[in-house]
Coordinates of C-alpha atoms in Angstrom, one line a residue:
M450 CA 18.9 -15.2 10.8
G451 CA 17.8 -12.6 13.5
Q452 CA 19.9 -9.8 12.0
D453 CA 18.2 -10.4 8.6
L454 CA 14.6 -10.0 9.8
P455 CA 14.3 -6.3 8.8
F456 CA 15.4 -7.4 5.3
F457 CA 13.0 -10.3 5.3
L458 CA 10.1 -8.0 6.3
N459 CA 11.0 -5.5 3.7
L460 CA 11.1 -8.2 1.0
T461 CA 7.7 -9.4 2.3
R462 CA 6.2 -5.9 1.7
K463 CA 7.7 -5.6 -1.8
Q464 CA 6.4 -9.1 -2.8
L465 CA 2.9 -8.3 -1.4
Y466 CA 2.9 -5.0 -3.3
R467 CA 3.8 -6.7 -6.5
R468 CA 0.9 -9.1 -6.1
L469 CA -1.6 -6.2 -5.6
H470 CA -0.5 -2.7 -6.3
A471 CA -3.5 -1.1 -4.7
L472 CA -1.9 -2.0 -1.3
A473 CA 0.7 0.8 -1.7
R474 CA -0.9 3.2 0.7
P475 CA -2.1 0.6 3.3
L476 CA 1.4 -0.8 3.5
E477 CA 2.7 2.7 4.1
E478 CA 0.2 3.2 6.9
L479 CA 1.2 0.0 8.8
P480 CA 5.0 -0.1 9.5
D481 CA 6.8 -3.1 11.0
K482 CA 8.1 -3.3 14.6
L483 CA 9.9 -6.3 16.1
V484 CA 9.0 -7.4 19.6
D485 CA 11.2 -9.7 21.7
R486 CA 10.2 -11.9 24.6
H487 CA 12.9 -10.6 26.9
R488 CA 12.9 -7.0 25.8
S489 CA 9.9 -4.7 25.2
A490 CA 11.3 -3.6 21.8
I491 CA 14.0 -4.4 19.3
D492 CA 13.9 -1.1 17.4
D493 CA 14.3 2.5 18.6
S494 CA 11.2 2.5 20.7
D495 CA 11.1 1.3 24.3
T496 CA 7.3 1.4 24.7
L497 CA 6.2 -1.4 22.4
P498 CA 3.9 -4.0 23.8
D499 CA 4.8 -7.7 24.5
I500 CA 2.7 -10.1 22.4
N501 CA 4.7 -13.2 23.3
G502 CA 2.2 -14.6 25.8
S503 CA 1.1 -17.3 23.4
A504 CA 1.9 -18.7 20.0
Q505 CA 0.9 -15.5 18.1
I506 CA 3.3 -14.4 15.5
C507 CA 2.0 -10.8 14.9
G508 CA -0.6 -8.3 15.9
T509 CA -1.6 -4.7 15.2
D510 CA -3.0 -1.7 17.1
G511 CA -4.0 0.1 13.8
S512 CA -0.8 2.1 13.8
S513 CA 1.9 -0.6 13.5
I514 CA 2.2 -4.3 13.0
Y515 CA 4.2 -6.0 15.8
W516 CA 6.1 -9.2 15.0
N517 CA 7.1 -11.8 17.5
R518 CA 10.8 -12.0 16.9
S519 CA 11.3 -15.7 17.7
L520 CA 8.2 -16.9 15.8
L521 CA 9.1 -14.7 12.8
E522 CA 12.6 -16.3 12.7
K523 CA 11.0 -19.7 12.5
T524 CA 8.6 -18.6 9.8
A525 CA 11.5 -17.0 7.7
A526 CA 13.5 -20.2 8.1
S527 CA 10.6 -22.5 7.1
S528 CA 9.3 -20.3 4.3
P529 CA 12.1 -18.2 2.7
D530 CA 9.8 -17.3 -0.2
T531 CA 7.9 -14.9 2.1
K532 CA 4.4 -16.3 1.3
K533 CA 3.5 -17.0 4.9
S534 CA 4.6 -13.6 6.1
E535 CA 2.9 -12.0 3.1
A536 CA -0.4 -13.7 4.1
L537 CA -0.1 -12.5 7.7
L538 CA 0.8 -9.0 6.6
L539 CA -2.2 -8.9 4.2
H540 CA -4.4 -10.3 7.1
Q541 CA -3.4 -7.3 9.3
I542 CA -4.0 -4.8 6.5
I543 CA -7.5 -6.2 5.9
H544 CA -8.3 -6.0 9.6
C545 CA -7.4 -2.3 9.6
L546 CA -9.0 -1.5 6.2
F547 CA -12.4 -3.0 7.3
G548 CA -12.2 -1.4 10.8
H549 CA -12.0 -4.7 12.8
P550 CA -9.7 -3.3 15.6
F551 CA -12.1 -0.3 16.0
S552 CA -15.5 -1.9 15.6
S553 CA -18.0 -2.1 18.4
V554 CA -18.6 -5.6 19.9
Y555 CA -21.5 -4.7 22.2
S556 CA -23.9 -7.0 20.3
C557 CA -21.8 -10.2 20.7
H558 CA -19.1 -11.7 22.8
P559 CA -15.6 -10.4 22.1
G560 CA -14.3 -13.9 21.5
S561 CA -16.9 -14.6 18.8
F562 CA -16.3 -11.2 17.3
R563 CA -12.5 -11.7 17.0
L564 CA -13.0 -15.1 15.5
A565 CA -15.5 -13.7 13.0
C566 CA -13.0 -10.9 12.1
D567 CA -10.3 -13.5 11.4
I568 CA -12.6 -15.6 9.2
S569 CA -13.8 -12.5 7.3
A570 CA -10.2 -11.3 6.8
W571 CA -9.1 -14.6 5.4
Y572 CA -12.1 -14.7 3.2
I573 CA -11.3 -11.3 1.7
A574 CA -7.7 -12.2 1.4
G575 CA -8.7 -15.3 -0.7
V576 CA -10.7 -13.1 -3.0
W577 CA -7.9 -10.6 -3.5
I578 CA -4.9 -12.9 -3.6
P579 CA -6.1 -16.6 -3.4
E580 CA -2.6 -18.0 -3.7
L581 CA -1.6 -16.6 -0.3
L582 CA -4.3 -18.6 1.6
P583 CA -2.7 -21.1 4.1
D584 CA -3.0 -24.7 3.2
G585 CA -6.5 -26.0 3.7
M586 CA -8.0 -22.6 4.3
A587 CA -10.1 -22.5 1.1
D588 CA -11.7 -25.9 2.0
S589 CA -12.5 -24.6 5.5
L590 CA -14.1 -21.4 4.1
K591 CA -16.1 -23.6 1.7
Q592 CA -17.3 -25.8 4.5
L593 CA -18.2 -22.8 6.6
A594 CA -20.1 -21.1 3.8
S595 CA -22.2 -24.2 3.2
C596 CA -23.2 -24.1 6.9
L597 CA -24.2 -20.5 6.6
P598 CA -25.9 -20.0 3.3
D599 CA -27.7 -16.8 4.3
I600 CA -24.6 -15.1 5.9
S601 CA -22.0 -13.2 4.0
L602 CA -18.5 -14.1 5.2
Y603 CA -17.5 -10.6 4.1
H604 CA -19.3 -9.0 7.2
A605 CA -17.7 -9.8 10.5
G606 CA -20.6 -8.5 12.5
E607 CA -23.2 -10.7 10.8
L608 CA -20.8 -13.7 11.0
A609 CA -20.2 -13.2 14.7
A610 CA -23.9 -13.2 15.5
A611 CA -24.2 -16.4 13.4
L612 CA -21.4 -18.1 15.3
E613 CA -23.1 -17.5 18.6
R614 CA -26.6 -18.7 17.6
E615 CA -25.7 -21.6 15.2
K616 CA -26.8 -25.0 16.4
V617 CA -26.6 -27.0 13.2
P618 CA -25.0 -30.4 13.9
S619 CA -22.6 -30.0 11.0
F620 CA -21.4 -26.7 12.2
P621 CA -17.8 -26.8 13.5
E622 CA -17.0 -26.2 17.2
L623 CA -15.7 -22.6 17.9
S624 CA -12.5 -24.0 19.2
I625 CA -11.9 -25.8 15.9
L626 CA -12.7 -22.7 13.9
T627 CA -10.3 -20.7 16.1
E628 CA -7.6 -23.3 15.4
Q629 CA -8.3 -23.1 11.6
F630 CA -8.5 -19.3 11.2
S631 CA -6.8 -17.5 14.1
F632 CA -3.0 -17.0 13.8
D633 CA -2.6 -13.4 15.0
S634 CA -3.0 -11.5 18.3
H635 CA -5.9 -9.2 18.8
E636 CA -4.9 -8.1 22.3
L637 CA -3.6 -4.8 20.9
W638 CA -6.9 -3.8 19.2
P639 CA -8.0 -0.4 20.6
I640 CA -11.7 -1.4 20.8
L641 CA -10.8 -4.3 23.2
H642 CA -9.2 -1.9 25.7
S643 CA -12.5 -0.4 26.6
A644 CA -14.0 -2.0 29.7
A645 CA -17.5 -1.4 28.4
S646 CA -16.9 -3.4 25.2
A647 CA -14.5 -6.1 26.4
P648 CA -16.0 -8.4 29.0
K649 CA -13.8 -11.3 30.2
L650 CA -13.3 -14.0 27.7
S651 CA -15.0 -17.3 28.6
P652 CA -13.6 -20.6 27.3
K653 CA -16.8 -21.3 25.5
A654 CA -16.5 -18.3 23.1
G655 CA -13.5 -18.3 20.9
G656 CA -11.5 -21.0 22.8
E657 CA -7.9 -21.0 23.7
G658 CA -6.6 -21.0 20.2
K659 CA -3.8 -19.0 18.6
G660 CA -5.9 -15.9 17.8
S661 CA -7.2 -15.3 21.3
G662 CA -5.4 -12.9 23.6
G663 CA -5.9 -10.8 26.7
V664 CA -6.1 -7.1 27.0
S665 CA -2.7 -5.7 27.8
G666 CA -3.6 -2.1 28.8
P667 CA -5.7 0.9 27.9
V668 CA -5.3 2.9 24.7
H669 CA -6.2 6.6 24.7
G670 CA -9.4 7.4 22.9
N671 CA -7.9 10.1 20.8
N672 CA -5.3 7.7 19.4
R673 CA -8.0 5.1 18.7
D674 CA -10.2 7.6 16.9
S675 CA -7.3 9.0 14.9
A676 CA -6.3 5.5 13.7
K677 CA -9.9 4.6 12.9
S678 CA -10.5 7.8 10.9
R679 CA -7.2 7.3 9.0
W680 CA -8.1 3.8 7.9
K681 CA -11.7 4.8 7.1
K682 CA -10.5 7.6 5.0
L683 CA -8.0 5.3 3.2
Q684 CA -10.7 2.7 2.5
N685 CA -12.9 5.4 1.0
Q686 CA -10.1 6.8 -1.1
L687 CA -9.2 3.4 -2.5
T688 CA -12.9 2.7 -3.2
I689 CA -13.3 6.0 -5.0
K690 CA -10.2 5.2 -7.1
G691 CA -11.7 1.9 -8.2
A692 CA -9.2 -0.1 -6.3
P693 CA -10.3 -3.8 -5.6
L694 CA -11.0 -3.1 -2.0
S695 CA -14.8 -2.5 -2.0
P696 CA -16.8 -5.6 -2.6
E697 CA -20.5 -5.7 -2.9
K698 CA -22.3 -5.8 0.5
N699 CA -23.7 -9.2 -0.3
P700 CA -22.2 -11.1 -3.2
A701 CA -25.1 -13.5 -3.4
Q702 CA -27.5 -10.6 -3.9
A703 CA -25.2 -9.1 -6.5
G704 CA -25.5 -12.2 -8.7
G705 CA -22.4 -13.9 -7.4
S706 CA -22.1 -16.7 -4.9
M707 CA -20.6 -17.1 -1.5
G708 CA -16.9 -17.0 -2.3
S709 CA -17.1 -14.6 -5.2
I710 CA -16.8 -10.9 -5.0
S711 CA -17.3 -8.3 -7.8
R712 CA -14.6 -5.7 -8.3
R713 CA -15.7 -2.5 -10.0
G714 CA -13.7 0.5 -11.0
H715 CA -12.4 2.8 -13.6
R716 CA -10.1 1.4 -16.3
A717 CA -6.9 0.4 -14.6
L718 CA -3.4 0.7 -16.1
T719 CA -2.0 -2.7 -15.6
L720 CA 1.7 -3.1 -16.0
T721 CA 3.4 -6.4 -16.3
D722 CA 6.6 -7.0 -14.3
T723 CA 8.6 -6.3 -17.5
R724 CA 6.8 -3.0 -18.2
R725 CA 7.0 -1.9 -14.6
H726 CA 10.7 -2.6 -14.7
D727 CA 11.1 -0.5 -17.8
Y728 CA 9.1 2.4 -16.4
R729 CA 10.9 2.1 -13.0
S730 CA 14.3 2.1 -14.8
L731 CA 13.3 5.1 -16.7
L732 CA 12.4 7.1 -13.6
K733 CA 15.6 6.0 -11.9
S734 CA 17.6 7.2 -14.8
L735 CA 16.3 10.7 -14.2
A736 CA 17.9 10.8 -10.7
C737 CA 20.8 13.2 -9.9
W738 CA 23.2 13.2 -6.9
G739 CA 22.6 15.6 -4.2
E740 CA 22.7 16.2 -0.4
E741 CA 19.6 15.4 1.7
M742 CA 19.1 16.5 5.3
K743 CA 19.2 13.1 6.9
L744 CA 21.2 11.5 9.8
N745 CA 24.0 9.6 8.1
S746 CA 25.3 6.9 10.5
S747 CA 27.7 5.5 7.9
D748 CA 29.9 8.6 8.0
F749 CA 31.0 11.1 10.7
Q750 CA 32.3 14.7 11.2
Y751 CA 36.1 14.9 11.1
A752 CA 36.5 18.0 13.2
P753 CA 35.3 16.6 16.6
Y754 CA 37.0 13.3 15.7
L755 CA 40.4 15.0 15.3
Y756 CA 39.8 17.3 18.3
G757 CA 39.3 14.3 20.5
L758 CA 42.5 12.6 19.3
E759 CA 44.5 15.8 20.0
H760 CA 43.0 17.2 23.2
L761 CA 41.2 14.3 25.0
D762 CA 44.0 11.8 25.3
G763 CA 43.3 10.1 22.0
I764 CA 39.6 9.6 22.6
P765 CA 37.8 10.1 19.2
L766 CA 34.5 11.9 19.2
M767 CA 32.2 10.3 16.7
E768 CA 29.4 12.5 15.5
P769 CA 27.3 11.3 12.5
L770 CA 26.8 13.6 9.6
E771 CA 23.4 15.4 9.3
Y772 CA 23.3 15.0 5.5
E773 CA 23.6 12.1 3.1
E774 CA 24.7 12.0 -0.6
T775 CA 21.9 10.2 -2.5
A776 CA 20.6 9.9 -6.1
R777 CA 17.0 11.0 -6.5
I778 CA 14.8 13.1 -8.8
R779 CA 14.7 16.8 -7.9
E780 CA 12.8 18.2 -10.9
L781 CA 10.4 16.7 -13.4
C782 CA 7.8 17.8 -15.9
I783 CA 4.9 15.4 -16.9
V784 CA 2.6 16.5 -19.7
I785 CA -0.8 14.9 -20.0
D786 CA -2.5 14.8 -23.4
T787 CA -6.1 15.9 -22.6
S788 CA -7.3 15.8 -26.2
A789 CA -10.6 14.1 -27.0
S790 CA -8.8 10.9 -28.1
C791 CA -7.4 10.3 -24.6
S792 CA -9.3 8.9 -21.5
G793 CA -9.4 10.8 -18.2
S794 CA -9.6 7.5 -16.3
L795 CA -6.5 6.2 -18.0
T796 CA -4.7 9.5 -17.1
Q797 CA -5.6 9.0 -13.4
A798 CA -4.5 5.4 -13.5
F799 CA -1.2 6.4 -15.1
L800 CA -0.6 9.0 -12.4
E801 CA -1.5 6.4 -9.7
E802 CA 1.0 4.0 -11.1
T803 CA 3.7 6.7 -11.2
R804 CA 2.9 7.6 -7.6
N805 CA 3.2 4.0 -6.6
L806 CA 6.6 3.6 -8.2
I807 CA 7.8 6.8 -6.6
L808 CA 6.7 5.6 -3.2
E809 CA 8.1 2.1 -3.7
N810 CA 11.5 3.2 -4.7
D811 CA 11.7 6.6 -2.8
L812 CA 12.6 8.3 -6.0
F813 CA 12.1 12.0 -5.2
F814 CA 14.0 14.4 -3.0
H815 CA 12.0 16.1 -0.3
P816 CA 10.8 18.7 -1.3
F817 CA 10.8 18.2 -5.1
N818 CA 9.6 20.3 -8.0
L819 CA 7.1 18.5 -10.2
H820 CA 5.0 20.3 -12.8
I821 CA 2.0 18.4 -14.4
L822 CA 0.7 20.1 -17.5
Q823 CA -2.6 19.3 -19.2
C824 CA -2.4 20.1 -22.9
D825 CA -4.6 19.7 -26.0
L826 CA -4.2 22.5 -28.5
A827 CA -2.9 24.7 -25.7
V828 CA -1.6 24.4 -22.2
E829 CA -4.9 24.2 -20.3
R830 CA -3.4 23.8 -16.8
D831 CA -0.1 23.8 -15.0
D832 CA 0.0 22.4 -11.5
K833 CA 3.2 22.6 -9.4
L834 CA 3.6 19.9 -6.8
T835 CA 6.3 19.8 -4.1
S836 CA 5.4 16.8 -1.9
M837 CA 3.8 13.4 -2.0
D838 CA 0.7 14.8 -0.3
D839 CA 0.4 17.3 -3.1
L840 CA 0.6 14.5 -5.7
E841 CA -1.9 12.4 -3.7
H842 CA -4.4 15.3 -3.6
Y843 CA -3.9 16.1 -7.3
I844 CA -4.8 12.5 -8.2
E845 CA -7.8 12.4 -5.9
T846 CA -9.2 15.6 -7.2
L847 CA -8.1 15.3 -10.8
E848 CA -10.1 17.3 -13.3
I849 CA -9.4 17.0 -17.0
H850 CA -9.2 20.3 -19.0
G851 CA -9.2 20.3 -22.8
M852 CA -10.8 17.6 -24.9
G853 CA -9.9 19.4 -28.2
G854 CA -7.2 18.5 -30.8
T855 CA -3.5 17.7 -30.0
D856 CA -0.5 20.0 -30.5
F857 CA 2.6 19.3 -28.4
C858 CA 4.3 22.5 -29.4
P859 CA 2.6 24.8 -26.8
A860 CA 3.7 22.5 -24.0
F861 CA 7.3 22.7 -25.1
E862 CA 7.1 26.5 -25.4
H863 CA 5.6 26.7 -21.9
I864 CA 8.4 24.6 -20.5
K865 CA 11.0 26.8 -22.1
K866 CA 9.4 29.8 -20.3
L867 CA 9.6 28.0 -17.0
Q868 CA 13.3 27.3 -17.6
A869 CA 13.9 30.9 -18.6
C870 CA 12.3 32.3 -15.4
G871 CA 14.3 29.9 -13.2
E872 CA 11.4 27.6 -12.3
F873 CA 13.4 24.7 -13.7
T874 CA 17.1 24.9 -13.1
D875 CA 18.2 21.3 -14.0
L876 CA 15.3 19.6 -15.6
P877 CA 16.3 16.0 -16.5
A878 CA 13.4 15.0 -18.7
I879 CA 9.9 15.7 -20.0
L880 CA 7.4 12.8 -19.8
F881 CA 4.5 12.9 -22.3
F882 CA 1.5 10.6 -21.6
T883 CA -0.3 10.5 -24.9
D884 CA -1.7 8.3 -27.7
G885 CA 0.9 9.9 -30.1
A886 CA -1.5 11.5 -32.5
G887 CA -0.7 15.2 -32.7
I888 CA 1.6 17.9 -34.0
Y889 CA 5.3 17.6 -32.9
P890 CA 7.9 20.3 -32.8
S891 CA 10.4 20.2 -35.6
E892 CA 13.4 20.8 -33.3
S893 CA 14.5 19.2 -30.1
P894 CA 13.7 21.2 -26.9
G895 CA 17.2 20.5 -25.6
V896 CA 15.8 18.4 -22.8
R897 CA 15.4 14.6 -22.8
T898 CA 11.9 13.9 -23.9
I899 CA 10.1 10.5 -23.5
F900 CA 6.6 9.8 -25.0
L901 CA 4.7 7.2 -23.0
F902 CA 2.2 5.2 -25.1
L903 CA -0.3 2.5 -24.4
R904 CA 0.2 -0.7 -26.3
R905 CA -2.1 -0.9 -29.4
H906 CA -3.4 2.6 -28.5
Y907 CA -0.8 4.8 -30.0
D908 CA 0.4 6.3 -33.3
N909 CA 4.2 6.7 -33.4
I910 CA 4.5 7.4 -37.2
D911 CA 5.2 11.1 -36.6
V912 CA 7.4 10.8 -33.5
P913 CA 10.6 12.8 -34.3
P914 CA 14.0 11.1 -34.1
W915 CA 15.2 13.1 -31.1
A916 CA 12.3 11.8 -28.9
E917 CA 12.4 8.5 -26.9
T918 CA 9.3 6.2 -26.5
L919 CA 8.2 3.7 -23.9
V920 CA 5.1 1.5 -24.6
L921 CA 3.1 0.6 -21.5
D922 CA 0.6 -2.3 -21.2
E923 CA -2.9 -2.4 -22.5
P924 CA -5.6 -1.0 -20.1
A925 CA -8.0 -3.4 -18.4
E926 CA -11.5 -3.3 -19.8
D927 CA -14.0 -1.0 -18.1
I928 CA -16.2 -3.8 -17.0
V929 CA -17.0 -5.7 -13.8
T930 CA -14.6 -8.6 -13.3
E931 CA -14.7 -11.4 -10.8
R932 CA -12.1 -13.5 -9.1
K933 CA -13.4 -16.8 -7.8
L934 CA -12.3 -18.0 -4.4
L935 CA -13.8 -21.4 -4.4

């Protein structure tokens, strides 16, 4: 099973992403690393820490997630459906998104703080994806919430202070809470490597459970600050985009209850698995074969191989190729209908979904040539993007230009000009995101054209026979929704 662990972890990530698409960027920020009891590292790094001192299956330092090889093998064998590993991965992401590894613990004992972080992370996980909670966790959270009616389980700092001062007879012992909620190692947390903020752990605070762990060594302040700022920036970006990662400060004050969190945001484009498969298949069909500068360990240079056979007593010299033949998208044009009948928030949601599919399937060459046109009665804007950073920035700073009528002809004319001047040399397709109501060209542009519509929000009566169509799912309502944990 050991040799299949990378595949198992990759499957874990894909399954977690399918449960909550807003986790695309956090997953990218926290790569997996396997750690062995006898060796410091299993992968290409020889400086990974050892987290095998106790029964802790994983831990994070804010830059990677480290998996205990032997315990992960047992988990994979006992739960081949990846739910347990998904829950642990989600737990680590929540720790980082909410700054737990970087938060100050001056006001309370580190043991209490780490336990509070675990409880808070599981609470948030239960709000986002309740089916991933370990058995009995929901009941434990409910019991804890009943003992702390005035404390939000969402805030680790408040909860840590309550854990230290609580004297209610029905309140569980800290060692019991640690056993219930702590499954991961915190010994790699940057904040706990500071002597000023990490006094020695006493048996009374936090216990000897699975989530406690010693400090293995110092972490440079610059690295800690860099990781902290990256996750803070990411949390802010996801909040701005309306992702379900920014609950109310106090759910009870917001009209909910302990165990319910409001999720606010712009109208989100929600694709079912079938629709996502259709759109993913469409994007994959636009790929072309080409060489990419990448070390290709599955092939080798023939010249040094033959030279060794002839001149070095039959010793072959194996040198991997520095390029790889792969099928990806090199050029693409996306046209956004910015007429008054189309929503800017839906446009942003569509681009986010496109971005997520590109990242998930590594669909583009690097660099690529992507033009995003905004068009109503005329081409209002043409943005050229060549990297995922460009696309991310475009989505974050999206401004809609137009809001007039709808005429698709100017967009096709503009694309023909781009082809004529050599900007597009092998354009595989043009994607139109629109409601379908507008003026279409009478003749085919000579390039595969696909109109992307929203279900029950489109008019395809006038779509010409040379054009293809793909109907996406209905957008979610622009209202506050709630998911109940308890």
